[in-house]
Each structure stands twice: as C-alpha cells, then as structure tokens.
mmCIF file of C-alpha atoms in Angstrom:
data_model
loop_
_atom_site.group_PDB
_atom_site.id
_atom_site.type_symbol
_atom_site.label_atom_id
_atom_site.label_comp_id
_atom_site.label_asym_id
_atom_site.label_seq_id
_atom_site.Cartn_x
_atom_site.Cartn_y
_atom_site.Cartn_z
ATOM 1 C CA MET A 1 0.000 0.000 0.000
ATOM 2 C CA PHE A 2 2.936 2.332 0.514
ATOM 3 C CA ARG A 3 3.481 2.263 -3.234
ATOM 4 C CA GLN A 4 0.013 3.752 -3.583
ATOM 5 C CA THR A 5 0.908 6.475 -1.106
ATOM 6 C CA THR A 6 3.974 7.275 -3.194
ATOM 7 C CA LYS A 7 1.810 7.561 -6.293
ATOM 8 C CA LEU A 8 -0.546 9.874 -4.430
ATOM 9 C CA THR A 9 2.360 12.076 -3.441
ATOM 10 C CA ALA A 10 3.526 12.221 -7.032
ATOM 11 C CA ALA A 11 0.032 13.012 -8.280
ATOM 12 C CA LEU A 12 -0.375 15.840 -5.806
ATOM 13 C CA THR A 13 2.991 17.388 -6.528
ATOM 14 C CA LEU A 14 2.644 17.274 -10.295
ATOM 15 C CA GLY A 15 0.032 19.123 -12.276
ATOM 16 C CA THR A 16 -2.341 21.107 -10.092
ATOM 17 C CA LEU A 17 -0.294 20.515 -6.961
ATOM 18 C CA ALA A 18 3.056 21.070 -8.628
ATOM 19 C CA VAL A 19 6.447 20.877 -7.006
ATOM 20 C CA LEU A 20 7.540 24.378 -6.069
ATOM 21 C CA SER A 21 9.660 25.857 -8.824
ATOM 22 C CA GLY A 22 11.062 29.284 -9.561
ATOM 23 C CA CYS A 23 9.114 31.725 -11.641
ATOM 24 C CA GLY A 24 9.495 35.313 -12.623
ATOM 25 C CA GLY A 25 8.505 38.010 -10.168
ATOM 26 C CA SER A 26 5.956 40.695 -10.939
ATOM 27 C CA ALA A 27 4.877 43.999 -9.452
ATOM 28 C CA GLU A 28 2.280 43.619 -6.725
ATOM 29 C CA SER A 29 -1.206 44.741 -7.708
ATOM 30 C CA GLU A 30 -3.090 47.320 -5.663
ATOM 31 C CA GLU A 31 -5.631 44.645 -4.724
ATOM 32 C CA SER A 32 -2.925 42.299 -3.437
ATOM 33 C CA ALA A 33 -1.325 45.152 -1.516
ATOM 34 C CA ASP A 34 -4.670 45.883 0.157
ATOM 35 C CA TRP A 35 -4.986 42.263 1.275
ATOM 36 C CA ARG A 36 -1.411 42.240 2.524
ATOM 37 C CA ALA A 37 -2.460 44.954 4.950
ATOM 38 C CA ALA A 38 -5.737 43.241 5.929
ATOM 39 C CA THR A 39 -5.881 41.678 9.399
ATOM 40 C CA SER A 40 -9.255 39.969 8.847
ATOM 41 C CA VAL A 41 -11.577 39.111 5.979
ATOM 42 C CA GLU A 42 -13.887 41.939 7.020
ATOM 43 C CA ASP A 43 -10.969 44.351 7.066
ATOM 44 C CA GLY A 44 -10.210 43.441 3.456
ATOM 45 C CA GLY A 45 -13.759 43.832 2.151
ATOM 46 C CA GLY A 46 -15.407 40.455 2.776
ATOM 47 C CA MET A 47 -15.128 36.881 1.578
ATOM 48 C CA ASP A 48 -16.275 37.539 -1.985
ATOM 49 C CA ALA A 49 -13.596 40.186 -2.379
ATOM 50 C CA LEU A 50 -10.984 37.871 -0.895
ATOM 51 C CA VAL A 51 -11.903 35.054 -3.269
ATOM 52 C CA GLU A 52 -11.790 37.388 -6.266
ATOM 53 C CA ALA A 53 -8.374 38.750 -5.281
ATOM 54 C CA ALA A 54 -7.025 35.267 -4.552
ATOM 55 C CA GLN A 55 -8.187 33.920 -7.896
ATOM 56 C CA ALA A 56 -6.465 36.832 -9.615
ATOM 57 C CA GLU A 57 -3.207 35.863 -7.879
ATOM 58 C CA GLY A 58 -3.891 32.243 -8.755
ATOM 59 C CA THR A 59 -1.213 30.362 -6.799
ATOM 60 C CA LEU A 60 -0.527 29.149 -3.258
ATOM 61 C CA ASN A 61 3.092 28.363 -2.313
ATOM 62 C CA VAL A 62 3.484 25.957 0.611
ATOM 63 C CA MET A 63 6.179 23.653 1.952
ATOM 64 C CA GLY A 64 6.159 20.354 3.842
ATOM 65 C CA LEU A 65 2.448 19.577 3.508
ATOM 66 C CA PHE A 66 3.017 15.915 2.764
ATOM 67 C CA PRO A 67 -0.142 14.502 1.137
ATOM 68 C CA ASP A 68 -0.240 11.499 3.507
ATOM 69 C CA TRP A 69 0.114 13.623 6.649
ATOM 70 C CA ALA A 70 -3.052 14.789 8.391
ATOM 71 C CA ASN A 71 -4.956 14.455 5.097
ATOM 72 C CA TYR A 72 -3.056 17.419 3.673
ATOM 73 C CA GLY A 73 -3.514 15.840 0.263
ATOM 74 C CA GLY A 74 -7.284 16.011 0.607
ATOM 75 C CA LEU A 75 -7.149 19.493 2.102
ATOM 76 C CA LEU A 76 -4.984 20.888 -0.693
ATOM 77 C CA LYS A 77 -7.071 19.274 -3.418
ATOM 78 C CA ALA A 78 -10.336 20.518 -1.929
ATOM 79 C CA PHE A 79 -8.968 24.072 -1.730
ATOM 80 C CA SER A 80 -7.596 23.969 -5.263
ATOM 81 C CA ASP A 81 -10.830 22.540 -6.682
ATOM 82 C CA LYS A 82 -13.078 24.918 -4.748
ATOM 83 C CA TYR A 83 -11.291 28.124 -5.692
ATOM 84 C CA ASP A 84 -9.509 27.125 -8.924
ATOM 85 C CA ILE A 85 -6.129 28.017 -7.438
ATOM 86 C CA GLU A 86 -2.892 26.202 -8.270
ATOM 87 C CA VAL A 87 -1.012 24.814 -5.294
ATOM 88 C CA LYS A 88 2.771 24.539 -5.429
ATOM 89 C CA ASN A 89 3.765 22.247 -2.594
ATOM 90 C CA ASP A 90 7.490 21.794 -1.942
ATOM 91 C CA THR A 91 7.762 18.423 -0.203
ATOM 92 C CA SER A 92 11.554 18.343 -0.055
ATOM 93 C CA THR A 93 11.325 18.948 3.698
ATOM 94 C CA GLY A 94 8.774 19.294 6.474
ATOM 95 C CA ALA A 95 11.004 20.497 9.314
ATOM 96 C CA SER A 96 9.699 23.671 10.940
ATOM 97 C CA GLN A 97 13.086 25.368 10.929
ATOM 98 C CA ASP A 98 13.475 24.693 7.209
ATOM 99 C CA LEU A 99 10.217 26.532 6.526
ATOM 100 C CA ILE A 100 11.385 29.532 8.519
ATOM 101 C CA ASN A 101 14.740 29.464 6.751
ATOM 102 C CA ALA A 102 12.960 29.406 3.398
ATOM 103 C CA VAL A 103 10.986 32.518 4.334
ATOM 104 C CA LYS A 104 14.171 34.307 5.412
ATOM 105 C CA ASN A 105 16.170 33.255 2.369
ATOM 106 C CA ARG A 106 13.468 34.047 -0.199
ATOM 107 C CA GLN A 107 12.530 37.548 0.904
ATOM 108 C CA GLY A 108 10.909 39.394 -1.977
ATOM 109 C CA GLN A 109 10.956 36.359 -4.257
ATOM 110 C CA GLU A 110 7.990 34.908 -6.133
ATOM 111 C CA THR A 111 9.070 31.449 -4.916
ATOM 112 C CA SER A 112 8.777 32.365 -1.239
ATOM 113 C CA LEU A 113 6.151 30.669 0.918
ATOM 114 C CA ASP A 114 2.677 32.077 1.407
ATOM 115 C CA TYR A 115 1.865 29.963 4.435
ATOM 116 C CA LEU A 116 3.799 28.277 7.231
ATOM 117 C CA ASP A 117 2.779 25.087 9.016
ATOM 118 C CA THR A 118 5.139 24.725 11.983
ATOM 119 C CA GLY A 119 5.448 23.634 15.571
ATOM 120 C CA GLU A 120 4.037 26.276 17.884
ATOM 121 C CA SER A 121 7.431 27.248 19.303
ATOM 122 C CA PHE A 122 8.743 27.880 15.791
ATOM 123 C CA ALA A 123 5.721 30.076 15.016
ATOM 124 C CA ILE A 124 6.360 32.117 18.143
ATOM 125 C CA ASP A 125 9.997 32.585 17.156
ATOM 126 C CA ALA A 126 8.999 33.558 13.616
ATOM 127 C CA SER A 127 6.490 36.069 14.951
ATOM 128 C CA GLU A 128 9.099 37.623 17.241
ATOM 129 C CA GLN A 129 11.373 37.987 14.213
ATOM 130 C CA GLY A 130 8.637 39.862 12.342
ATOM 131 C CA LEU A 131 8.203 37.144 9.710
ATOM 132 C CA LEU A 132 4.468 36.564 10.189
ATOM 133 C CA ALA A 133 1.486 38.676 9.171
ATOM 134 C CA GLU A 134 -1.256 39.592 11.588
ATOM 135 C CA TYR A 135 -4.370 37.911 10.195
ATOM 136 C CA ARG A 136 -7.267 36.525 12.225
ATOM 137 C CA PRO A 137 -9.486 33.876 10.542
ATOM 138 C CA ALA A 138 -13.228 34.435 10.799
ATOM 139 C CA THR A 139 -13.707 31.334 12.989
ATOM 140 C CA ALA A 140 -10.886 32.137 15.423
ATOM 141 C CA ASP A 141 -13.323 32.933 18.248
ATOM 142 C CA SER A 142 -14.193 29.225 18.419
ATOM 143 C CA LEU A 143 -10.570 28.288 19.118
ATOM 144 C CA PRO A 144 -9.527 27.937 22.771
ATOM 145 C CA GLU A 145 -7.619 30.992 23.960
ATOM 146 C CA ASN A 146 -4.432 28.969 24.456
ATOM 147 C CA MET A 147 -4.510 27.904 20.794
ATOM 148 C CA GLN A 148 -3.993 31.358 19.336
ATOM 149 C CA SER A 149 -1.365 34.026 19.637
ATOM 150 C CA SER A 150 -2.114 37.269 21.419
ATOM 151 C CA ASP A 151 -0.852 39.262 18.417
ATOM 152 C CA GLY A 152 -2.960 37.398 15.844
ATOM 153 C CA THR A 153 -0.042 35.956 13.890
ATOM 154 C CA TRP A 154 -0.586 32.213 14.424
ATOM 155 C CA PHE A 155 -3.390 29.800 15.309
ATOM 156 C CA ASN A 156 -3.362 26.101 16.234
ATOM 157 C CA HIS A 157 -5.078 24.175 13.457
ATOM 158 C CA LEU A 158 -4.262 20.569 14.381
ATOM 159 C CA GLY A 159 -2.707 18.532 17.124
ATOM 160 C CA GLY A 160 -1.830 15.058 18.240
ATOM 161 C CA THR A 161 -0.488 12.887 21.033
ATOM 162 C CA MET A 162 2.795 10.981 21.113
ATOM 163 C CA ALA A 163 2.261 7.249 20.557
ATOM 164 C CA ILE A 164 4.098 4.000 19.857
ATOM 165 C CA GLY A 165 3.400 2.168 16.601
ATOM 166 C CA CYS A 166 4.379 -1.448 16.060
ATOM 167 C CA ASP A 167 4.312 -3.905 13.161
ATOM 168 C CA THR A 168 2.614 -6.884 14.781
ATOM 169 C CA ALA A 169 4.083 -9.351 12.285
ATOM 170 C CA ALA A 170 7.658 -8.199 12.899
ATOM 171 C CA VAL A 171 7.446 -7.950 16.687
ATOM 172 C CA LYS A 172 6.308 -10.791 18.927
ATOM 173 C CA THR A 173 4.983 -8.583 21.731
ATOM 174 C CA CYS A 174 4.311 -4.961 20.878
ATOM 175 C CA PRO A 175 5.472 -2.455 23.506
ATOM 176 C CA THR A 176 2.982 -0.158 25.187
ATOM 177 C CA THR A 177 5.345 1.931 27.330
ATOM 178 C CA PHE A 178 8.701 3.655 27.080
ATOM 179 C CA ALA A 179 9.969 1.233 29.709
ATOM 180 C CA ASP A 180 9.068 -1.697 27.456
ATOM 181 C CA LEU A 181 11.242 -0.324 24.661
ATOM 182 C CA LEU A 182 14.399 -0.938 26.708
ATOM 183 C CA ASP A 183 13.854 -4.695 26.546
ATOM 184 C CA SER A 184 16.456 -6.672 24.592
ATOM 185 C CA GLU A 185 13.630 -8.075 22.464
ATOM 186 C CA TYR A 186 13.551 -4.749 20.634
ATOM 187 C CA LYS A 187 17.231 -4.536 19.688
ATOM 188 C CA GLY A 188 17.614 -2.750 16.353
ATOM 189 C CA LYS A 189 13.876 -2.143 16.039
ATOM 190 C CA VAL A 190 13.022 1.282 17.519
ATOM 191 C CA ALA A 191 13.049 4.532 15.556
ATOM 192 C CA ILE A 192 11.862 8.111 15.933
ATOM 193 C CA ARG A 193 10.812 10.805 13.484
ATOM 194 C CA GLY A 194 13.728 13.078 12.666
ATOM 195 C CA ASN A 195 16.267 15.065 14.652
ATOM 196 C CA PRO A 196 14.812 16.262 17.980
ATOM 197 C CA THR A 197 16.849 19.473 17.823
ATOM 198 C CA THR A 198 15.290 20.672 14.551
ATOM 199 C CA GLY A 199 11.752 19.274 14.436
ATOM 200 C CA GLU A 200 8.657 19.354 16.611
ATOM 201 C CA ALA A 201 7.957 15.609 16.481
ATOM 202 C CA GLY A 202 11.443 14.656 17.641
ATOM 203 C CA PHE A 203 11.490 17.275 20.393
ATOM 204 C CA MET A 204 8.150 16.132 21.765
ATOM 205 C CA THR A 205 9.229 12.478 21.579
ATOM 206 C CA VAL A 206 12.090 13.240 23.948
ATOM 207 C CA MET A 207 9.772 15.305 26.160
ATOM 208 C CA ALA A 208 7.355 12.354 26.390
ATOM 209 C CA ALA A 209 10.218 10.027 27.290
ATOM 210 C CA SER A 210 11.248 12.456 30.021
ATOM 211 C CA LEU A 211 7.787 12.352 31.595
ATOM 212 C CA ALA A 212 7.932 8.550 31.466
ATOM 213 C CA ASN A 213 11.273 8.530 33.286
ATOM 214 C CA GLY A 214 10.808 10.851 36.230
ATOM 215 C CA GLY A 215 11.294 14.115 34.363
ATOM 216 C CA SER A 216 8.857 16.939 33.852
ATOM 217 C CA LEU A 217 7.937 19.612 31.353
ATOM 218 C CA ASP A 218 10.658 21.665 33.058
ATOM 219 C CA ASP A 219 13.243 18.881 32.883
ATOM 220 C CA ILE A 220 13.879 17.101 29.560
ATOM 221 C CA GLN A 221 17.207 15.634 30.657
ATOM 222 C CA PRO A 222 15.714 12.280 31.776
ATOM 223 C CA GLY A 223 14.363 11.927 28.226
ATOM 224 C CA ILE A 224 17.812 12.549 26.771
ATOM 225 C CA ASP A 225 19.305 10.029 29.210
ATOM 226 C CA TYR A 226 16.602 7.542 28.251
ATOM 227 C CA PHE A 227 17.423 7.742 24.549
ATOM 228 C CA ALA A 228 21.128 7.488 25.319
ATOM 229 C CA GLU A 229 20.379 4.218 27.113
ATOM 230 C CA LEU A 230 18.106 3.047 24.301
ATOM 231 C CA SER A 231 20.905 3.780 21.827
ATOM 232 C CA ASN A 232 23.601 2.132 23.937
ATOM 233 C CA LYS A 233 21.496 -1.023 24.177
ATOM 234 C CA GLY A 234 21.313 -1.087 20.380
ATOM 235 C CA ASN A 235 17.529 -0.775 20.386
ATOM 236 C CA LEU A 236 17.433 2.680 18.761
ATOM 237 C CA VAL A 237 18.212 2.701 15.055
ATOM 238 C CA PRO A 238 19.469 5.874 13.320
ATOM 239 C CA THR A 239 17.035 5.541 10.403
ATOM 240 C CA GLU A 240 14.409 8.280 10.232
ATOM 241 C CA ALA A 241 11.053 6.565 10.541
ATOM 242 C CA GLU A 242 8.641 6.607 7.588
ATOM 243 C CA ALA A 243 5.787 4.412 6.463
ATOM 244 C CA GLY A 244 8.190 2.895 3.953
ATOM 245 C CA THR A 245 10.744 1.937 6.605
ATOM 246 C CA ILE A 246 8.012 0.071 8.474
ATOM 247 C CA GLU A 247 6.985 -1.714 5.291
ATOM 248 C CA THR A 248 10.582 -2.790 4.572
ATOM 249 C CA GLY A 249 11.159 -3.902 8.155
ATOM 250 C CA GLU A 250 13.861 -1.307 8.878
ATOM 251 C CA THR A 251 11.865 0.301 11.697
ATOM 252 C CA PRO A 252 9.216 -2.105 13.002
ATOM 253 C CA ILE A 253 8.652 0.084 16.085
ATOM 254 C CA VAL A 254 8.183 3.837 15.770
ATOM 255 C CA ILE A 255 7.563 6.597 18.301
ATOM 256 C CA ASN A 256 5.630 9.362 16.557
ATOM 257 C CA TRP A 257 2.438 11.393 16.563
ATOM 258 C CA ASP A 258 -0.661 9.230 16.794
ATOM 259 C CA TYR A 259 -2.200 10.754 13.666
ATOM 260 C CA LEU A 260 0.818 9.924 11.528
ATOM 261 C CA LEU A 261 0.947 6.376 12.841
ATOM 262 C CA LEU A 262 -2.779 5.905 12.224
ATOM 263 C CA GLN A 263 -2.398 7.160 8.661
ATOM 264 C CA TRP A 264 0.577 4.889 8.063
ATOM 265 C CA ALA A 265 -1.394 1.939 9.430
ATOM 266 C CA ASP A 266 -4.201 2.754 7.028
ATOM 267 C CA ASP A 267 -1.804 3.089 4.069
ATOM 268 C CA LEU A 268 0.066 -0.113 4.869
ATOM 269 C CA SER A 269 -2.902 -2.329 5.686
ATOM 270 C CA ASP A 270 -3.650 -3.323 2.086
ATOM 271 C CA GLY A 271 -0.051 -4.459 1.764
ATOM 272 C CA GLY A 272 -0.499 -6.886 4.641
ATOM 273 C CA VAL A 273 1.107 -4.812 7.393
ATOM 274 C CA ASP A 274 -0.918 -4.806 10.615
ATOM 275 C CA MET A 275 0.052 -2.087 13.078
ATOM 276 C CA SER A 276 -0.692 -1.784 16.763
ATOM 277 C CA ILE A 277 -0.778 1.815 18.026
ATOM 278 C CA GLU A 278 -0.816 2.737 21.707
ATOM 279 C CA ILE A 279 -0.512 5.923 23.727
ATOM 280 C CA PRO A 280 2.323 4.999 26.162
ATOM 281 C CA SER A 281 0.815 4.608 29.616
ATOM 282 C CA ASP A 282 3.936 5.730 31.476
ATOM 283 C CA GLY A 283 4.136 9.136 29.823
ATOM 284 C CA THR A 284 3.116 11.129 26.788
ATOM 285 C CA VAL A 285 2.601 14.687 25.603
ATOM 286 C CA ALA A 286 0.286 16.486 23.236
ATOM 287 C CA SER A 287 1.165 19.302 20.892
ATOM 288 C CA TYR A 288 -0.575 21.482 18.374
ATOM 289 C CA TYR A 289 0.881 22.834 15.168
ATOM 290 C CA ALA A 290 0.497 26.458 14.190
ATOM 291 C CA ALA A 291 -0.840 27.880 10.941
ATOM 292 C CA SER A 292 0.465 31.295 9.936
ATOM 293 C CA VAL A 293 0.753 33.658 6.976
ATOM 294 C CA ASN A 294 4.133 34.850 5.728
ATOM 295 C CA ASP A 295 4.266 38.643 6.074
ATOM 296 C CA ASP A 296 6.210 38.671 2.796
ATOM 297 C CA ALA A 297 3.854 36.221 1.035
ATOM 298 C CA PRO A 298 4.080 36.519 -2.759
ATOM 299 C CA HIS A 299 0.338 35.850 -2.914
ATOM 300 C CA PRO A 300 -1.130 37.660 0.126
ATOM 301 C CA ALA A 301 -4.795 37.214 -0.794
ATOM 302 C CA VAL A 302 -4.380 33.486 -1.511
ATOM 303 C CA ALA A 303 -2.483 33.057 1.759
ATOM 304 C CA ARG A 304 -5.371 34.586 3.699
ATOM 305 C CA LEU A 305 -7.998 32.613 1.785
ATOM 306 C CA TRP A 306 -6.078 29.424 2.587
ATOM 307 C CA GLN A 307 -5.996 30.380 6.275
ATOM 308 C CA GLU A 308 -9.775 30.912 6.183
ATOM 309 C CA PHE A 309 -10.237 27.515 4.520
ATOM 310 C CA VAL A 310 -8.018 25.670 7.015
ATOM 311 C CA PHE A 311 -10.098 26.975 9.935
ATOM 312 C CA SER A 312 -13.509 26.562 8.312
ATOM 313 C CA ASP A 313 -15.719 23.613 9.273
ATOM 314 C CA GLU A 314 -14.869 22.040 5.924
ATOM 315 C CA GLY A 315 -11.150 22.421 6.415
ATOM 316 C CA GLN A 316 -11.171 21.257 10.023
ATOM 317 C CA ASN A 317 -13.205 18.161 9.114
ATOM 318 C CA LEU A 318 -10.799 17.342 6.288
ATOM 319 C CA LEU A 319 -7.962 17.463 8.834
ATOM 320 C CA LEU A 320 -10.019 15.303 11.190
ATOM 321 C CA LYS A 321 -10.137 12.677 8.446
ATOM 322 C CA GLY A 322 -6.340 12.655 8.711
ATOM 323 C CA TYR A 323 -6.604 11.376 12.309
ATOM 324 C CA VAL A 324 -5.641 14.671 13.947
ATOM 325 C CA LEU A 325 -7.396 16.678 16.632
ATOM 326 C CA PRO A 326 -8.506 19.877 14.838
ATOM 327 C CA GLY A 327 -8.023 23.056 16.827
ATOM 328 C CA ARG A 328 -11.749 23.851 16.697
ATOM 329 C CA LEU A 329 -12.870 20.308 17.542
ATOM 330 C CA ASP A 330 -14.539 21.056 20.893
ATOM 331 C CA SER A 331 -16.601 23.854 19.397
ATOM 332 C CA MET A 332 -17.542 21.756 16.373
ATOM 333 C CA VAL A 333 -18.616 18.823 18.562
ATOM 334 C CA ASP A 334 -20.792 21.210 20.591
ATOM 335 C CA ASP A 335 -22.284 22.644 17.399
ATOM 336 C CA GLY A 336 -22.814 19.224 15.810
ATOM 337 C CA THR A 337 -20.596 20.075 12.828
ATOM 338 C CA ALA A 338 -17.763 17.595 13.495
ATOM 339 C CA ASP A 339 -17.504 14.539 11.222
ATOM 340 C CA GLU A 340 -18.561 11.778 13.614
ATOM 341 C CA LYS A 341 -17.233 8.952 11.439
ATOM 342 C CA ALA A 342 -13.792 10.512 11.288
ATOM 343 C CA LEU A 343 -13.874 11.274 15.019
ATOM 344 C CA SER A 344 -14.639 7.625 15.811
ATOM 345 C CA LYS A 345 -11.366 6.510 14.180
ATOM 346 C CA LEU A 346 -9.135 8.404 16.621
ATOM 347 C CA LEU A 347 -7.474 6.646 19.559
ATOM 348 C CA ASP A 348 -9.747 6.788 22.609
ATOM 349 C CA ASP A 349 -6.910 7.851 24.909
ATOM 350 C CA ALA A 350 -6.068 10.766 22.639
ATOM 351 C CA VAL A 351 -9.647 12.058 22.639
ATOM 352 C CA ASP A 352 -10.683 11.247 26.208
ATOM 353 C CA LYS A 353 -7.503 12.001 28.148
ATOM 354 C CA GLU A 354 -5.892 15.412 28.013
ATOM 355 C CA ALA A 355 -2.139 14.912 27.668
ATOM 356 C CA PRO A 356 0.156 17.591 29.106
ATOM 357 C CA GLN A 357 1.470 20.313 26.819
ATOM 358 C CA PRO A 358 4.590 22.362 27.554
ATOM 359 C CA THR A 359 4.292 26.115 27.730
ATOM 360 C CA GLN A 360 6.429 28.290 25.505
ATOM 361 C CA GLU A 361 8.765 29.053 28.391
ATOM 362 C CA GLN A 362 9.199 25.330 28.996
ATOM 363 C CA ARG A 363 9.780 24.702 25.299
ATOM 364 C CA ASP A 364 12.396 27.414 25.078
ATOM 365 C CA SER A 365 14.329 26.319 28.138
ATOM 366 C CA GLN A 366 14.213 22.608 27.325
ATOM 367 C CA ALA A 367 15.004 23.096 23.636
ATOM 368 C CA LYS A 368 18.293 24.658 24.751
ATOM 369 C CA VAL A 369 19.013 21.694 27.050
ATOM 370 C CA LEU A 370 18.271 19.341 24.176
ATOM 371 C CA ALA A 371 20.444 21.258 21.712
ATOM 372 C CA ASP A 372 23.342 21.251 24.150
ATOM 373 C CA ASN A 373 23.142 17.573 25.068
ATOM 374 C CA TRP A 374 21.430 15.465 22.383
ATOM 375 C CA ALA A 375 24.335 14.897 19.976
ATOM 376 C CA LYS A 376 26.842 13.938 22.659
ATOM 377 C CA ALA A 377 24.322 11.669 24.401
ATOM 378 C CA VAL A 378 22.887 9.859 21.391
ATOM 379 C CA GLY A 379 25.383 10.649 18.614
#
C-alpha cells in the first residue's frame, strides 16, 4: 500500500499541486497590496472580495504539507478545486526550521512561501522575528484561547499525542510503554521521526520520554538520558522513521504522533502490514501545530484565503479525516458540525484524556538543554 501512497504524493505534486519551482517576479497589484495589509476578511472587504483577489493571484506556495500527513492531500485538493487556485507544494522537507529558513532566504521572491505550518514554538519565534502577518481567521473565536497568539499571527489548526506504533508481524509482543522499549527483544527495532533538535515531532518524543522517566515539562534531561540508554542497548536505530521503513522492516517500532501512525497503518494495511498503536501509559505529551501567513507572502490574498479555509468547518473536518485533533474540535462537537465517522477513528486515549502540553517558556528552556546535550548523548 505504501506504493500507492507514493503515487498519491507524485500526483499531488505534479500538475495542479506542482512541485515548487522558480518563476518570474511581478509587481504587486493594488488589490494584493490591500490584502497584505488586511488583518481579517472583514478588514479586506469580505469573503467575496478575498476570493476574487485570490483567484487573480492564482497560486498558493506551501512547503512540507506531505499529502499522507493529516490528510493534507485532501485538504490541498479541496482548496484547489473549490477556488480554482494552483497549489505549489514543496515536499523536499517538512522540518519547521526549514520553513522559517525558506521565508528568510526568499525575501521578496515569487518562490517564497505564502503559508507556514510549523510547531508552535517555531511560530512564536517567527512572529518575534517579524516574519508573520497579523491575520485573524473568521472562525478564530471558536478556538480555545491557548490555541492562538495574542498578536494574531498564528493559530493552532491541528494537534496530536505521542504514541508508539508497532508492526505486529515483525514484533512478537508490541510495547505499550517507554519502559518496554528498553527490553532486549527490541534490539535494532526502535526509531523516531527526525532530529529532535530541529523538528517538533522529535522534540516532543524526547519530552514524552522524560515524563515517562521521572522528568517533567521543566526537565527534559531524563528523556535525553533515556534515549542514550536506548541507543547504547542497540535498540534505537538511526534511520528516520517513515511508512516505507516500516513496510521494509527497517523500523518495526516507531515513536511518533498518533495521527501519523494511524495514517501509516491505514496506508500499509492493504499491503499486509498490521500495526498496533498505543498511547504509552507511562508518559506522553500532546502538541498542536500552528498555521500562519508569511508577512512577505508573494500571494497575500491566496495566503489569507487558505488560512480561512483551514479553519472553516470544511477544512477542520478534512484534517479530522487525517486522524488529527482539529483546533476547533470542541466547538464543532458542541455545534454538531464535526464529522462523527472521522472522530470515531481516533485513539480513545487521545480524545478522552488530556495529555500535558509544555508552555512556551518550557519549550524554550528545554530546547536549549536538548540542543546542548542530544548529539553527545545519542550521537
């Protein structure tokens, strides 16, 4: 089934959802300039005016929205089809820092990003650097207060909980805790998603391990020590976990966001791979990703229309179909607008139990500890 996922990726990054490529710059129209200054759809003249301006611009530049993550493929296609706007999706990387670097390095260029999809801490840093536009989606009032920035530059659109995924055919007894992973049975079988010092998923994996080993949101060191032990035992493999590495047997056990593991399980099931996915009972964390508009977006009206779409009921339900917790989920459940079928496919522990989330101060302080100690502890 992973081969089908690869084909889907190719289909979405060719044609309508083309791979990001350079193109000639052009002078900004007066209409685009007006939307660049708009901080809400009302401020810019209303939704009809926004759609008209966006269609005149015609293109949305994004990065790292992998089609098989969080149903981004479905979200991008629905947006493109609904508004007849071409999407150029650069899937060469999904790391939050890479997106920020792209915005910095492409200032004033037509190939710069219109929209950023990053870990919350990266969005806060980008906002402090003046890289993000102030723009408040029309539905933002139905987001919890802690899921939106005070300056209106970023909003949490989706979240997940750290989980352990396991190929039941490759592993005799699937682990359900971080403590289990230290067992010699799992030698050469455990992998994580990317470098914890540069990506949200890796950082939060180490934070979850810390909570499972006597640490706290203010003390990530036990998580670093845990992975050092896991590496020294030979259980941790250096391969970056993907659906394909599970299919090939390179990484039969993966610690990652629950929504990515659930999607991988769905993709791999037709190929005969059966995955067990558990929220570790000895410690986990939750985290939400932030959606923001590049202040220097080459297509400012399209960027704002995309932000409106992401936070609409339609957009949030499309994300829900990708096994994530949409930022507006509680409000949509109360209003009866949430997709009940999609909601029923989430892990019960992720929906029913509120996992701890680090504050920005905790993220900042512990990210420094991680940066200083990860490489020498794990290598």
